[in-house]
Amino acid sequence: MKSTKSLPLSNKNITIIPKDVLEAASTSDVTVVDFSRNNITQIPDEFEIILPKLTEINLGYNKINSVPSFIGLGQHLQFLDIRNNRLETLPAEVASLVSLREINISYNRFRSLPTAFIPVLAVLDLHNNSIKVVPPELGNFRQLRSLLLDGNLFRNPRPAILSKGTPALLEFLRSRIPQN
């Protein structure tokens, strides 16, 4: 069994991810990075050099405004936590993350559901954004074990549906898909 090496840099009050840290990580067996709970405002271009071997990224609780398109290079990425930032969109390249099973983008500034998700996600956390419409096609994501949408602006599905859990929510959404 392959061991996991992590790079824990949470709660360090850093505003940038140091280039030398990323370069050192690129020559090691680091597969997990945790830059959460800092004051990081952007994901640097140098992050691209470690992305292909990462399985987990935690950038939650920062001040990040955008996710670069090179995120699509994370072919082994299984877990992505970018909650509590300043994100309004995700790049289309997120759909290239074929190993991604869990993404947390709660507490951001999304007004609509990102269209870039892959249907093999098991956990999709979008709670506490500003989402106005939940597309019924989301009900076709049959691998979802947990879909968290509470705390958004939409009127449908109603809180009574949300409180019944993910299977009921997915069934409700599927029932709303227009039949041709």
Short mmCIF file of C-alpha atoms in Angstrom, two decimals:
data_model
loop_
_atom_site.label_atom_id
_atom_site.label_comp_id
_atom_site.label_asym_id
_atom_site.label_seq_id
_atom_site.Cartn_x
_atom_site.Cartn_y
_atom_site.Cartn_z
CA MET A 1 0.00 0.00 0.00
CA LYS A 2 1.33 3.41 -0.99
CA SER A 3 1.81 5.85 1.88
CA THR A 4 0.34 9.32 1.75
CA LYS A 5 2.65 12.26 2.22
CA SER A 6 1.06 15.53 3.15
CA LEU A 7 2.05 19.15 3.11
CA PRO A 8 0.22 20.79 6.03
CA LEU A 9 0.35 24.58 5.87
CA SER A 10 -2.98 25.50 7.43
CA ASN A 11 -3.35 28.31 9.95
CA LYS A 12 -0.02 29.91 9.04
CA ASN A 13 -1.44 33.36 8.20
CA ILE A 14 0.20 33.24 4.77
CA THR A 15 -1.13 35.36 1.89
CA ILE A 16 0.62 33.46 -0.90
CA ILE A 17 1.61 29.86 -1.41
CA PRO A 18 5.43 30.04 -1.41
CA LYS A 19 7.01 29.05 -4.72
CA ASP A 20 9.88 27.22 -2.99
CA VAL A 21 7.38 25.08 -1.05
CA LEU A 22 5.68 24.05 -4.29
CA GLU A 23 9.02 23.30 -5.95
CA ALA A 24 10.10 21.15 -2.99
CA ALA A 25 6.75 19.33 -3.06
CA SER A 26 7.17 18.63 -6.78
CA THR A 27 10.32 16.58 -6.11
CA SER A 28 8.80 14.61 -3.22
CA ASP A 29 5.93 12.15 -2.85
CA VAL A 30 3.41 14.72 -1.60
CA THR A 31 -0.15 13.73 -2.55
CA VAL A 32 -2.12 15.81 -0.02
CA VAL A 33 -1.84 19.58 0.46
CA ASP A 34 -3.59 21.65 3.11
CA PHE A 35 -3.37 25.42 2.72
CA SER A 36 -6.65 26.06 4.56
CA ARG A 37 -7.36 28.83 7.02
CA ASN A 38 -4.89 31.36 5.69
CA ASN A 39 -5.30 34.63 3.77
CA ILE A 40 -4.40 33.29 0.33
CA THR A 41 -5.96 35.33 -2.48
CA GLN A 42 -4.95 33.29 -5.52
CA ILE A 43 -3.69 29.90 -6.61
CA PRO A 44 -0.25 30.55 -8.12
CA ASP A 45 0.81 29.26 -11.55
CA GLU A 46 3.51 27.18 -9.84
CA PHE A 47 0.74 25.06 -8.27
CA GLU A 48 0.47 23.41 -11.68
CA ILE A 49 3.74 21.50 -11.13
CA ILE A 50 2.39 19.48 -8.19
CA LEU A 51 -1.21 19.10 -9.36
CA PRO A 52 -0.84 15.91 -11.45
CA LYS A 53 0.12 13.77 -8.43
CA LEU A 54 -2.23 15.24 -5.82
CA THR A 55 -5.17 13.25 -4.46
CA GLU A 56 -6.41 15.86 -1.96
CA ILE A 57 -6.39 19.66 -1.94
CA ASN A 58 -7.69 21.80 0.90
CA LEU A 59 -7.80 25.52 0.15
CA GLY A 60 -10.83 26.25 2.33
CA TYR A 61 -11.19 29.39 4.42
CA ASN A 62 -9.07 31.73 2.33
CA LYS A 63 -9.82 34.70 0.07
CA ILE A 64 -9.47 33.04 -3.33
CA ASN A 65 -11.43 34.68 -6.19
CA SER A 66 -10.85 32.15 -8.95
CA VAL A 67 -9.68 28.63 -9.69
CA PRO A 68 -7.24 28.44 -12.63
CA SER A 69 -8.03 26.28 -15.65
CA PHE A 70 -4.97 24.10 -15.01
CA ILE A 71 -7.03 22.46 -12.22
CA GLY A 72 -7.99 20.00 -14.96
CA LEU A 73 -4.49 18.50 -14.72
CA GLY A 74 -5.40 16.89 -11.39
CA GLN A 75 -6.16 13.48 -12.85
CA HIS A 76 -5.70 11.74 -9.48
CA LEU A 77 -7.55 14.36 -7.45
CA GLN A 78 -10.27 12.74 -5.32
CA PHE A 79 -11.04 15.48 -2.79
CA LEU A 80 -11.21 19.25 -3.35
CA ASP A 81 -12.16 21.62 -0.54
CA ILE A 82 -12.43 25.26 -1.56
CA ARG A 83 -15.21 26.28 0.80
CA ASN A 84 -15.42 29.69 2.34
CA ASN A 85 -13.62 31.69 -0.32
CA ARG A 86 -14.84 34.33 -2.81
CA LEU A 87 -15.57 32.09 -5.78
CA GLU A 88 -18.38 32.85 -8.24
CA THR A 89 -17.54 30.25 -10.89
CA LEU A 90 -15.40 27.21 -11.56
CA PRO A 91 -13.55 26.63 -14.83
CA ALA A 92 -14.96 24.09 -17.29
CA GLU A 93 -11.77 22.05 -16.79
CA VAL A 94 -13.19 20.78 -13.47
CA ALA A 95 -15.10 18.30 -15.64
CA SER A 96 -11.72 16.70 -16.50
CA LEU A 97 -11.22 15.58 -12.90
CA VAL A 98 -12.29 12.00 -13.56
CA SER A 99 -11.15 10.74 -10.12
CA LEU A 100 -12.89 13.51 -8.15
CA ARG A 101 -15.35 12.06 -5.65
CA GLU A 102 -15.88 14.94 -3.24
CA ILE A 103 -15.99 18.69 -3.72
CA ASN A 104 -16.91 21.31 -1.14
CA ILE A 105 -17.62 24.76 -2.53
CA SER A 106 -19.96 25.91 0.25
CA TYR A 107 -19.86 29.46 1.59
CA ASN A 108 -18.80 31.07 -1.66
CA ARG A 109 -20.58 33.45 -4.06
CA PHE A 110 -22.06 31.10 -6.66
CA ARG A 111 -25.31 32.43 -8.15
CA SER A 112 -25.86 29.43 -10.37
CA LEU A 113 -24.78 25.84 -10.19
CA PRO A 114 -21.46 25.24 -11.90
CA THR A 115 -22.07 23.23 -15.06
CA ALA A 116 -18.63 21.66 -14.99
CA PHE A 117 -19.33 18.79 -12.59
CA ILE A 118 -18.71 15.19 -13.46
CA PRO A 119 -21.49 12.69 -12.79
CA VAL A 120 -19.34 10.36 -10.64
CA LEU A 121 -19.18 12.72 -7.66
CA ALA A 122 -20.22 11.13 -4.37
CA VAL A 123 -20.32 14.37 -2.33
CA LEU A 124 -21.29 17.79 -3.67
CA ASP A 125 -21.52 20.52 -1.03
CA LEU A 126 -22.96 23.78 -2.34
CA HIS A 127 -24.69 25.06 0.78
CA ASN A 128 -24.71 28.74 1.70
CA ASN A 129 -24.10 30.29 -1.69
CA SER A 130 -26.50 32.49 -3.68
CA ILE A 131 -27.81 29.84 -6.08
CA LYS A 132 -31.19 30.81 -7.55
CA VAL A 133 -32.00 27.74 -9.67
CA VAL A 134 -31.26 24.06 -9.19
CA PRO A 135 -31.19 22.36 -12.60
CA PRO A 136 -33.26 19.16 -12.64
CA GLU A 137 -30.48 17.39 -14.57
CA LEU A 138 -28.54 17.26 -11.31
CA GLY A 139 -30.90 14.42 -10.43
CA ASN A 140 -29.08 12.28 -13.00
CA PHE A 141 -25.92 12.27 -10.88
CA ARG A 142 -26.69 8.80 -9.56
CA GLN A 143 -23.41 8.36 -7.67
CA LEU A 144 -24.20 11.24 -5.28
CA ARG A 145 -24.45 10.10 -1.67
CA SER A 146 -24.58 13.64 -0.31
CA LEU A 147 -25.93 16.73 -2.07
CA LEU A 148 -26.03 19.76 0.21
CA LEU A 149 -27.94 22.78 -1.11
CA ASP A 150 -29.45 24.45 1.97
CA GLY A 151 -28.86 28.13 2.60
CA ASN A 152 -29.27 29.23 -1.03
CA LEU A 153 -31.78 31.57 -2.69
CA PHE A 154 -33.84 29.10 -4.75
CA ARG A 155 -37.51 28.45 -3.98
CA ASN A 156 -37.60 24.96 -5.44
CA PRO A 157 -36.84 22.40 -4.14
CA ARG A 158 -38.49 23.51 -0.95
CA PRO A 159 -36.89 22.99 2.48
CA ALA A 160 -39.25 20.06 3.12
CA ILE A 161 -37.68 18.21 0.16
CA LEU A 162 -34.13 19.14 1.22
CA SER A 163 -34.76 17.82 4.72
CA LYS A 164 -35.63 14.36 3.35
CA GLY A 165 -32.03 13.78 2.30
CA THR A 166 -30.11 13.23 -0.89
CA PRO A 167 -32.02 10.26 -2.39
CA ALA A 168 -35.36 12.11 -2.09
CA LEU A 169 -33.82 15.29 -3.46
CA LEU A 170 -32.34 13.49 -6.48
CA GLU A 171 -35.67 11.78 -7.16
CA PHE A 172 -37.46 15.13 -6.93
CA LEU A 173 -35.01 16.67 -9.40
CA ARG A 174 -35.34 13.74 -11.83
CA SER A 175 -39.12 14.13 -11.75
CA ARG A 176 -38.66 17.73 -12.95
CA ILE A 177 -36.62 16.83 -16.05
CA PRO A 178 -38.71 17.73 -19.12
CA GLN A 179 -39.78 14.70 -21.16
CA ASN A 180 -39.48 15.12 -24.93
#
